Coordinates of C-alpha atoms and ligand atoms in Angstrom, one line a residue:
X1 CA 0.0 0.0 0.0
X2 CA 0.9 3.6 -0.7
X3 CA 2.2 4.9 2.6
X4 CA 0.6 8.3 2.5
X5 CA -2.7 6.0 1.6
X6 CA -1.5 4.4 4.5
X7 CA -1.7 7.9 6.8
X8 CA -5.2 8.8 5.1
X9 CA -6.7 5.8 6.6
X10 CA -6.3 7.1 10.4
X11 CA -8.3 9.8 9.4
X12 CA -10.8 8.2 7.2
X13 CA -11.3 4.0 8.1
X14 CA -11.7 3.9 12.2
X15 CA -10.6 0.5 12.0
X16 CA -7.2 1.6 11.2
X17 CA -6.8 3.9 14.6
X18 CA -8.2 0.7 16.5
X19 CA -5.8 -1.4 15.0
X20 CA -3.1 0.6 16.4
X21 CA -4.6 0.6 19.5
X22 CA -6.8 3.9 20.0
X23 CA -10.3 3.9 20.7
X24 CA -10.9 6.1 17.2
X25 CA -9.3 8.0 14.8
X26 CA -8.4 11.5 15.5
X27 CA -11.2 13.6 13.7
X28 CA -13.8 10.6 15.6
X29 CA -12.3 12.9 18.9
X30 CA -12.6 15.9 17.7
X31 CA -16.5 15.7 16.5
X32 CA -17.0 14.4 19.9
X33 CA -14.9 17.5 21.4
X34 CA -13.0 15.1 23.4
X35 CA -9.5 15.1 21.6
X36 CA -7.3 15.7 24.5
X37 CA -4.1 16.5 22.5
X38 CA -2.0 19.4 21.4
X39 CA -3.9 21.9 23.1
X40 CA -2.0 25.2 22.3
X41 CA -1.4 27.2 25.5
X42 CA -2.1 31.1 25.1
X43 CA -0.3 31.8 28.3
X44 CA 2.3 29.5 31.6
X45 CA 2.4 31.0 34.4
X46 CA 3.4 27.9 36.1
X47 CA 0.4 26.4 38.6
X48 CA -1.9 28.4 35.9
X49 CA -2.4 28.5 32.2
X50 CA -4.2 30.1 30.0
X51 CA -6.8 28.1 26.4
X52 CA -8.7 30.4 25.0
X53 CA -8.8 33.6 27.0
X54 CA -9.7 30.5 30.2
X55 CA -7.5 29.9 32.6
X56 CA -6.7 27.2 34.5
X57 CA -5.6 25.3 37.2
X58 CA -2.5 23.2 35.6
X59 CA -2.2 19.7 37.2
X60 CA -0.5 18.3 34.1
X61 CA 2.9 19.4 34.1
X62 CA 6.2 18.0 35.0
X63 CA 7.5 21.7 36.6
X64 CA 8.0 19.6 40.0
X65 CA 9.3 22.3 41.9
X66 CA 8.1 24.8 39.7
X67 CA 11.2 26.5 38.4
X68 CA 10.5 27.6 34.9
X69 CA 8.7 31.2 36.9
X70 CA 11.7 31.4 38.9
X71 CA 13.6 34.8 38.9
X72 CA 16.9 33.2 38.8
X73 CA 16.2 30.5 36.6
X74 CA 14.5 33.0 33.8
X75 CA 17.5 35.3 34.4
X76 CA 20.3 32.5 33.7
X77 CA 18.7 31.8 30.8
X78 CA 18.2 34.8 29.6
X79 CA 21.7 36.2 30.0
X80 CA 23.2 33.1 28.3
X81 CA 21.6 34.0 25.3
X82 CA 22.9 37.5 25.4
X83 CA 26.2 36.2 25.7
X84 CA 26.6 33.2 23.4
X85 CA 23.3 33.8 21.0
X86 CA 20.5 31.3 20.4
X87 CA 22.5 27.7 19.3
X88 CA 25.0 26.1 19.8
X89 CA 25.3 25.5 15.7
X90 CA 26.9 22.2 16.5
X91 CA 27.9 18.7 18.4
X92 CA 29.2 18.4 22.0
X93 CA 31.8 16.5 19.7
X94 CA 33.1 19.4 17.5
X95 CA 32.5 23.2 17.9
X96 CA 29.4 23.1 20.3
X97 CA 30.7 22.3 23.7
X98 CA 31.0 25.4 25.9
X99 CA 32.6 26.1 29.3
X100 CA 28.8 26.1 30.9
X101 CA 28.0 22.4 29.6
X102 CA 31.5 21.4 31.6
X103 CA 30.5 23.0 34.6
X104 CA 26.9 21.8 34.5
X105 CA 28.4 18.0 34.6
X106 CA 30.4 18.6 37.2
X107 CA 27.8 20.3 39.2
X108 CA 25.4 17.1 38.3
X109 CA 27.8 14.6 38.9
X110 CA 28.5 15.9 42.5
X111 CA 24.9 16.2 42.9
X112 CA 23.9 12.9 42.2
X113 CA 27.2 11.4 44.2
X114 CA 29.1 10.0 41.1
X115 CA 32.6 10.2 39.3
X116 CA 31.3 12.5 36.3
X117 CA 28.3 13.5 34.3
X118 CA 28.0 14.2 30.4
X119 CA 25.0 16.2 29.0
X120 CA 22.9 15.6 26.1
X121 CA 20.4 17.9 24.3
X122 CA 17.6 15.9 25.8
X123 CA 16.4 13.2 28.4
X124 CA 15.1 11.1 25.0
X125 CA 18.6 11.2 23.1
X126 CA 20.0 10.6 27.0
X127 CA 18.2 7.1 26.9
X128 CA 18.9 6.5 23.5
X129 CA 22.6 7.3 23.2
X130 CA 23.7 5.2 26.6
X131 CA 22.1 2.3 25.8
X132 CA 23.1 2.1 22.5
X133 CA 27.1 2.6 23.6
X134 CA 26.5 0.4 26.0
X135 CA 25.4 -2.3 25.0
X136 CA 27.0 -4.5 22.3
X137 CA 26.1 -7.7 20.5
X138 CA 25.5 -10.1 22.6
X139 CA 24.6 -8.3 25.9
X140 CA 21.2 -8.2 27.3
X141 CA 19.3 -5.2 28.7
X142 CA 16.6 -6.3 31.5
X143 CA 14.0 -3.4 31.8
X144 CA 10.4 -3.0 33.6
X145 CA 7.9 -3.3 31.8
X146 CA 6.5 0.0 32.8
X147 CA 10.0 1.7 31.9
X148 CA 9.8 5.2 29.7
X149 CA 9.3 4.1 26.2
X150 CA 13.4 6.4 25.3
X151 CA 14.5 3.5 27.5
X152 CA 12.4 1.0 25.3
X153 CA 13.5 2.7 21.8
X154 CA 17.1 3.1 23.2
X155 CA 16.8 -0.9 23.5
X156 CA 15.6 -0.7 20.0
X157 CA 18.9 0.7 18.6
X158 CA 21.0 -1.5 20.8
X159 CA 22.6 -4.2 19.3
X160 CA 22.1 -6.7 22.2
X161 CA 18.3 -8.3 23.4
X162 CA 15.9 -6.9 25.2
X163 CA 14.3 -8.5 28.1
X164 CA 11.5 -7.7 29.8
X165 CA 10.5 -8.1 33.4
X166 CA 6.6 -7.5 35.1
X167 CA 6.5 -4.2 36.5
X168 CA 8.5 -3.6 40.6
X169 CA 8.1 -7.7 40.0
X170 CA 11.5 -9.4 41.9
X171 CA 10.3 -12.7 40.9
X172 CA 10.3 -12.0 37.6
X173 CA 13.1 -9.8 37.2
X174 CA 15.4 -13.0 38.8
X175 CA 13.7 -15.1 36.0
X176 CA 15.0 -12.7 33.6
X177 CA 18.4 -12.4 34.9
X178 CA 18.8 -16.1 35.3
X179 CA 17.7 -16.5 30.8
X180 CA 20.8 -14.3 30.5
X181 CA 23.2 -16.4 28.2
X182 CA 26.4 -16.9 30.8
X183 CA 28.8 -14.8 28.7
X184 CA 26.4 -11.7 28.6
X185 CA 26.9 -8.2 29.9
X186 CA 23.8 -7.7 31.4
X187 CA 22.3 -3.8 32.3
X188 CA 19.3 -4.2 34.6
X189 CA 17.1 -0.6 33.9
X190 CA 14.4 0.8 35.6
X191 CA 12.6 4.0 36.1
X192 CA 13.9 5.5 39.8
X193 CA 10.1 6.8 39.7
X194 CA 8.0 5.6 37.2
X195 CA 6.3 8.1 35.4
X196 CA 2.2 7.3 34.6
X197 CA 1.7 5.6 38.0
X198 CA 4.2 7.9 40.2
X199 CA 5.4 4.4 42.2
X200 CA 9.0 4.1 43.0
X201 CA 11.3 1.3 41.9
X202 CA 12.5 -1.0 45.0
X203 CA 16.2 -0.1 44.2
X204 CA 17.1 -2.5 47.8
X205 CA 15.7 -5.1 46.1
X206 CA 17.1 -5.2 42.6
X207 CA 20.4 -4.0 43.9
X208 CA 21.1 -7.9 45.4
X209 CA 19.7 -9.1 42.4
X210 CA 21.8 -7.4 40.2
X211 CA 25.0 -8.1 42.4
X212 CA 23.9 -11.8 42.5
X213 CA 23.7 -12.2 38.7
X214 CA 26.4 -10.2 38.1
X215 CA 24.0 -7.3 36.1
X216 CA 24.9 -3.0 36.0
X217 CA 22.3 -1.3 36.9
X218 CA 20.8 2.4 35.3
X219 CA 18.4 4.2 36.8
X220 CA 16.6 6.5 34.6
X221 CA 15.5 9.1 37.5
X222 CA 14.0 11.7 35.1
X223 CA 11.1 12.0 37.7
X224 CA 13.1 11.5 40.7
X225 CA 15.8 13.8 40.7
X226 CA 14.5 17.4 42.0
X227 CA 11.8 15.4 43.7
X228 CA 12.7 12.5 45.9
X229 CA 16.2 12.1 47.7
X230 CA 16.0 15.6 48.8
X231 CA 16.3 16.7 45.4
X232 CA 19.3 13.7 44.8
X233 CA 16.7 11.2 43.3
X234 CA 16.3 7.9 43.7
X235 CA 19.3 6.5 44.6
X236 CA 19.3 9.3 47.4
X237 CA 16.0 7.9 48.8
X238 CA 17.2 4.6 49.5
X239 CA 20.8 5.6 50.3
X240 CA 22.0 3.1 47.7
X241 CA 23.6 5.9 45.5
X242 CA 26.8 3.6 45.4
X243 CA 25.3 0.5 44.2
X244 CA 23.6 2.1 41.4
X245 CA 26.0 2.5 38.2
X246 CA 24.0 4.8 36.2
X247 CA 21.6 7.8 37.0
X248 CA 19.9 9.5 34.2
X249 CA 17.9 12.6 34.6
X250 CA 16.2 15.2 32.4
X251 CA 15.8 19.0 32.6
X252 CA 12.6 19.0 31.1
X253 CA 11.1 18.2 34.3
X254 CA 12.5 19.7 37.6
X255 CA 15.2 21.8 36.2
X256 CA 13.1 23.7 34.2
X257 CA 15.0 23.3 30.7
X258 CA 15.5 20.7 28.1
X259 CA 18.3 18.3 27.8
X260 CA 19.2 15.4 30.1
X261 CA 22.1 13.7 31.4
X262 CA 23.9 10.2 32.2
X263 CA 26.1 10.4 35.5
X264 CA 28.4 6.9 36.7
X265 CA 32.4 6.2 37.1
X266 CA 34.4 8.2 34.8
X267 CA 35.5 5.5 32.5
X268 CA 31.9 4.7 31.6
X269 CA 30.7 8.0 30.8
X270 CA 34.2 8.5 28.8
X271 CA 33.2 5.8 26.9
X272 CA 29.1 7.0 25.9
X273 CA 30.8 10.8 25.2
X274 CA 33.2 8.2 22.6
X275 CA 30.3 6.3 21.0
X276 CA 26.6 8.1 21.9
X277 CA 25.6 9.1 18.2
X278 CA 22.5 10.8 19.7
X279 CA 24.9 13.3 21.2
X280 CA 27.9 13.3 18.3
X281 CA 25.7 13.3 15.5
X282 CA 23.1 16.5 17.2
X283 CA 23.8 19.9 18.3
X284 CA 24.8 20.4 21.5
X285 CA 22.2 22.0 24.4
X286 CA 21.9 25.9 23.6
X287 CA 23.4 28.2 26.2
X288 CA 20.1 29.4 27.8
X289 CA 18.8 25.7 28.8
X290 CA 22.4 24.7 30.2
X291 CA 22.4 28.3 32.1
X292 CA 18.9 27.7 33.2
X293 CA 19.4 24.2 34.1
X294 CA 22.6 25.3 36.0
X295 CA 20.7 27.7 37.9
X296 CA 17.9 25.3 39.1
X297 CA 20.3 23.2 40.2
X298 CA 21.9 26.1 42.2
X299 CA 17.6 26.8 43.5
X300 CA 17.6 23.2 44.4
X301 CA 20.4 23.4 46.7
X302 CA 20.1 26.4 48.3
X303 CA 15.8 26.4 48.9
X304 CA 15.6 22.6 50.1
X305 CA 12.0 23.6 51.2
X306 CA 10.8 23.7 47.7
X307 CA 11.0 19.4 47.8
X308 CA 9.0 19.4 50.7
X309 CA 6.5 21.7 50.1
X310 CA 5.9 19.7 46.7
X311 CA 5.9 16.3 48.5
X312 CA 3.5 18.0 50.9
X313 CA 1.0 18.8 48.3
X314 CA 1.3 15.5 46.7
X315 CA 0.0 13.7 50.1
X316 CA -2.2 16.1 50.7
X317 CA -3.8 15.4 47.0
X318 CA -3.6 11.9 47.6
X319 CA -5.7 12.1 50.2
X320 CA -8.1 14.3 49.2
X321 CA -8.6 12.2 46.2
X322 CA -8.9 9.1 48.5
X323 CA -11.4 10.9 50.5
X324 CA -13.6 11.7 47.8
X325 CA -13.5 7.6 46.1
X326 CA -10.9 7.9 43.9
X327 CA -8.5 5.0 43.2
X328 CA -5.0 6.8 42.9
X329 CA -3.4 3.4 42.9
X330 CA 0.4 3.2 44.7
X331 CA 1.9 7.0 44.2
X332 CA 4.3 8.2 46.4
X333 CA 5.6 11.0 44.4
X334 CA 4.2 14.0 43.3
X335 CA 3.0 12.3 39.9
X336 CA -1.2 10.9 41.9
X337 CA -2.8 8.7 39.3
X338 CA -6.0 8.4 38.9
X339 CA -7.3 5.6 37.7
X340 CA -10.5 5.4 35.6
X341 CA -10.5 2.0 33.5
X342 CA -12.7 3.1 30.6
X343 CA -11.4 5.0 28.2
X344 CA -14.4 6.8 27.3
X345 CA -15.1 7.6 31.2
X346 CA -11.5 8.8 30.9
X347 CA -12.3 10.9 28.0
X348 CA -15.3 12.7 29.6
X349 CA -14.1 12.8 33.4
X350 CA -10.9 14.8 31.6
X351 CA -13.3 17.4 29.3
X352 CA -15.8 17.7 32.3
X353 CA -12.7 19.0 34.4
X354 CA -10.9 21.1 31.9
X355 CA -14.7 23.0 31.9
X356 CA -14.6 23.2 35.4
X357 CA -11.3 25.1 35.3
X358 CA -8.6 22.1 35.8
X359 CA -5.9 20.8 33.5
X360 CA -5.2 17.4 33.2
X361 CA -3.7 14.8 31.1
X362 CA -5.5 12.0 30.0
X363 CA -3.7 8.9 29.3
X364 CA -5.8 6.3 27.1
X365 CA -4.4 3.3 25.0
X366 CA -2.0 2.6 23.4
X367 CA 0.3 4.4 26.0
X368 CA -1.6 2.3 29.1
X369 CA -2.9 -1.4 28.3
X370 CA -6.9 -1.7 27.6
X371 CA -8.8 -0.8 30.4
X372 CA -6.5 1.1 32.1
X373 CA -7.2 4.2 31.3
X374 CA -6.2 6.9 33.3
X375 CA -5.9 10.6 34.2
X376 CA -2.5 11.9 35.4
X377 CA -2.2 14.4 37.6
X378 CA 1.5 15.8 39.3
X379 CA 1.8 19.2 41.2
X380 CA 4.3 22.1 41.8
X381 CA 6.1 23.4 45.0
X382 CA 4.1 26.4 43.9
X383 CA 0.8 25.1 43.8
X384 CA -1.4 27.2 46.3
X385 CA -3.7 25.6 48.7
X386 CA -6.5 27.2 47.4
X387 CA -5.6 26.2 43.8
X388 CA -5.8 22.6 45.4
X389 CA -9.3 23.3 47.1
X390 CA -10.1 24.6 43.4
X391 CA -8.9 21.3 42.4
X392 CA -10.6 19.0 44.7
X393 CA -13.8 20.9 44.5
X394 CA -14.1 20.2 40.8
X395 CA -12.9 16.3 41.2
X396 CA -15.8 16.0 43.5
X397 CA -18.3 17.6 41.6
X398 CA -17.5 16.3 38.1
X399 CA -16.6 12.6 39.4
X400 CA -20.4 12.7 41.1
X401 CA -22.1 14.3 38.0
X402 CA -20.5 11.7 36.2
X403 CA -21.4 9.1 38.3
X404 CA -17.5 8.2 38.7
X405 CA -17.4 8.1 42.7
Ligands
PLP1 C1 11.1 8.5 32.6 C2 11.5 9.4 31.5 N1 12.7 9.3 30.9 C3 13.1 10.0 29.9 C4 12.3 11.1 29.4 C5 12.8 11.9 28.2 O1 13.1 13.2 28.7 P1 13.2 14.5 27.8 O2 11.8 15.1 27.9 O3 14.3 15.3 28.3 O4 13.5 14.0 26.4 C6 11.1 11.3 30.0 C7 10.2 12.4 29.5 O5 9.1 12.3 29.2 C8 10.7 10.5 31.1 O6 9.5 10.6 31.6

C-alpha cells in the first residue's frame, strides 16, 4: 500500500486507529470534542495557564518544583543567550561544547554522588545514546515493563536483546536475569520513579539481584531527581547511591529546561561521550537551557524547602482524592494517578474538568494497556492551597455528575 494512503486511513477508516490501538481516529475525537491532544497554550504562568482567553488550574505538568517562573532561573537563561546567542550551531563532539555544559556536569555529577556527568540535548537522546554505547552484540538489557518508552527505543537501537520483566516484579526480574546467556553483559534498567503511576522502583531489592547475577544497573531518574532524595533522586531515597551505576535525569522536568544527562564512574561515561551518536551526530544543548538548568540546580540546593513543600502537596492530593473515592493506585511521588478504567469515562471525566477550570492529562491506550485508562495528575512546589481546594472541588463535583465516585 501507498504509505501516504497508508496515513489517510487514520483519518478516514476507524478501524485503522483501533488497530493501532486507540479507541478512534483523530477527527472521531474531535467531532465528539474530546480530543485531548496538542492543546495550544495562550499563556504559563506555572500552577496556571491560559486556552482560549480560560485559565486554568494546571495539574499536568512535570515543573516539579516549579522552576520555569523562577527569577533566577529566567534570568540565567536569559543572559546566556545575550552572551553566546541562540544555538550552539553544533555537536558536543566538535565546535558546540562550551565552558557552561562542563560545569553543569560537574555540578550534576557531585549532585547525584558519582565520578562524572555528560550532558545531552535531551532526556530522549539521554536514553537512547547510553544504551546504544553500551550495550554491544551479545549483551542483554533487562527493563520493567513499565519503563519510559526512550529507554524502550534506546533498547531498540542496541545491538544486544531486550528483556523484559513484570513491573517492581522481583520474581520475575530473577527469571529474567537467570535467561541471561552466561557470557552476557547484562544492564538491569528501571525507572527511579515511574512516570504514569508515580510508584517508586525497590532499588534495595534489585540492587542484590543485580549483584547476585552479576548485572549494572541504570536508573533512569527523570522523575526522581528534584523530587525524591532531597532533590538527589532515587538512589538518594534509598541511600543506595553507590550500588547504582548509572543515573539519568532530564531538565525537562525539575530543572526547568531541556536536555538530560547520564552520570556513573568516569571510565563509563568517557566511553558513551566516545560512542553516543544521539549526542555526536546532534547539536549540543543551547546556552540558555544549560544556564537555566545550572541555575535550578543552584535553586535546588540552596531552597531545600521547595522538595517538601511539593511532597506535601502531593499527600495532601492523595488524600483528598482518596477521601472523595478515587482510586489513585500506589503513588508516592508528586505524579497521583487516577485511575479510571474506561477509556471513554476517561475521556469525559478529563473534558468535564478542563470545563470546570482544571488541566489534566488524560492517558488512554496505546500508551496504558486496555482498560487502564487513566488521568495523570502531578503538582508544583508552587501550587497554592487554594488552587488545590479549586482542584478538589471540581474532582468532587465532576466525578459525582459523572457518576464516577
Ligand atoms: C522517565 C523518562 N525518561 C526520559 C524522558 C525523556 O526526557 P526528555 O523530555 O528530556 O526528552 C522522559 C520524559 O518524558 C521520562 O518521563
Amino acid at each position: 500500500m501507498d504509505l501516504f494512503e497508508k496515513c489517510r486511513g487514520l483519518f478516514s477508516d476507524p478501524t485503522v486507529a483501533q488497530a493501532m490501538g486507540y479507541p478512534m481516529n483523530p477527527q472521531a475525537f474531535q467531532a465528539m470534542g474530546l480530543y485531548p491532544y496538542f492543546i495550544p497554550l495562550d499563556q504559563t504562568e506555572g500552577t496556571q495557564v491560559t486556552v482560549d482567553g480560560k485559565r486554568l488550574v494546571m495539574i499536568g505538568s512535570n515543573n516539579y518544583l516549579g522552576l520555569t517562573a523562577h527569577p533566577k532561573v529566567r534570568q540565567a537563561a536569559i543572559d546566556a543567550v545575550r552572551e553566546f546567542g541562540t544555538s550552539c550551531t553544533g555537536s558536543r563532539f566538535l565546535n558546540g561544547t562550551l565552558a557552561l555544559h562542563n560545569e553543569l556536569e560537574e555540578r550534576l555529577a557531585r549532585f547525584v554522588g558519582k565520578e562524572k556527568a555528560l550532558v545531552f540535548s535531551t532526556g530522549y537522546q539521554t536514553n537512547l545514546g547510553v544504551l546504544s554505547a553500551l550495550i554491544g552484540r551479545g549483551d542483554v538489557i533487562i527493563g520493567d515493563k513499565e519503563n519510559h518508552a526512550s529507554l524502550v527505543d534506546g533498547s531498540r537501537l542496541a545491538l544486544g536483546r531486550l528483556l523484559r520483566f513484570r513491573h517492581n516484579d522481583m520474581e520475575d526480574l530473577e527469571r529474567a536475569l537467570r535467561a541471561c546467556p552466561s557470557k552476557a553483559g547484562r544492564l538491569v534498567v528501571v525507572d527511579g520513579v515511574f512516570s504514569m503511576s508515580g510508584e517508586i522502583a525497590p532499588l534495595p531489592e534489585i540492587i542484590p539481584l543485580c549483584q547476585k547475577y552479576g548485572a549494572r544497573l541504570m536508573v533512569d531518574d527523570a522523575h526522581g531527581v528534584g523530587v525524591v532524595g532531597q532533590g538527589r533522586g532515587t538512589a538518594a531515597h534509598f541511600g543506595v547511591t553507590e550500588d547504582v551505576d548509572l543515573i539519568m535525569g532530564t531538565f525537562s522536568k525539575s530543572f526547568a529546561s531541556i536536555g538530560g544527562f547520564i552520570a556513573g564512574e568516569e571510565t563509563t561515561v568517557h566511553w558513551i561521550k566516545h560512542l553516543a551518536r544521539s549526542m555526536i551526530f546532534s547539536a549540543s544543548l543551547p546556552a540558555g537551557n544549560a544556564a537555566a538548568a545550572l541555575a535550578a540546580l543552584d535553586v535546588m540546593e540552596s531552597e531545600p524547602e521547595r522538595v517538601d513543600r511539593v511532597n506535601v502537596i502531593a499527600d495532601r492530593m492523595r488524600r483528598g482524592y482518596r477521601d472523595l473515592g478515587y482510586d489513585v493506585g500506589e503513588s508516592q511521588t508528586p505524579i497521583v494517578p487516577i485511575m479510571i478504567g474506561d477509556q471513554m469515562k476517561a475521556l469525559k471525566l478529563w473534558k468535564a474538568l478542563f470545563e470546570a477550570g482544571v488541566y489534566t492529562n488524560v492517558v488512554v491506550p496505546p500508551a496504558v494497556p486496555a482498560g487502564g485508562a487513566l488521568l495523570r495528575t502531578s503538582y508544583m512546589a508552587t501550587h497554592t492551597d487554594e488552587e488545590m481546594d479549586q482542584v478538589l472541588a471540581a474532582f468532587d463535583e465532576v466525578g459525582k455528575t459523572q457518576g464516577i465516585i
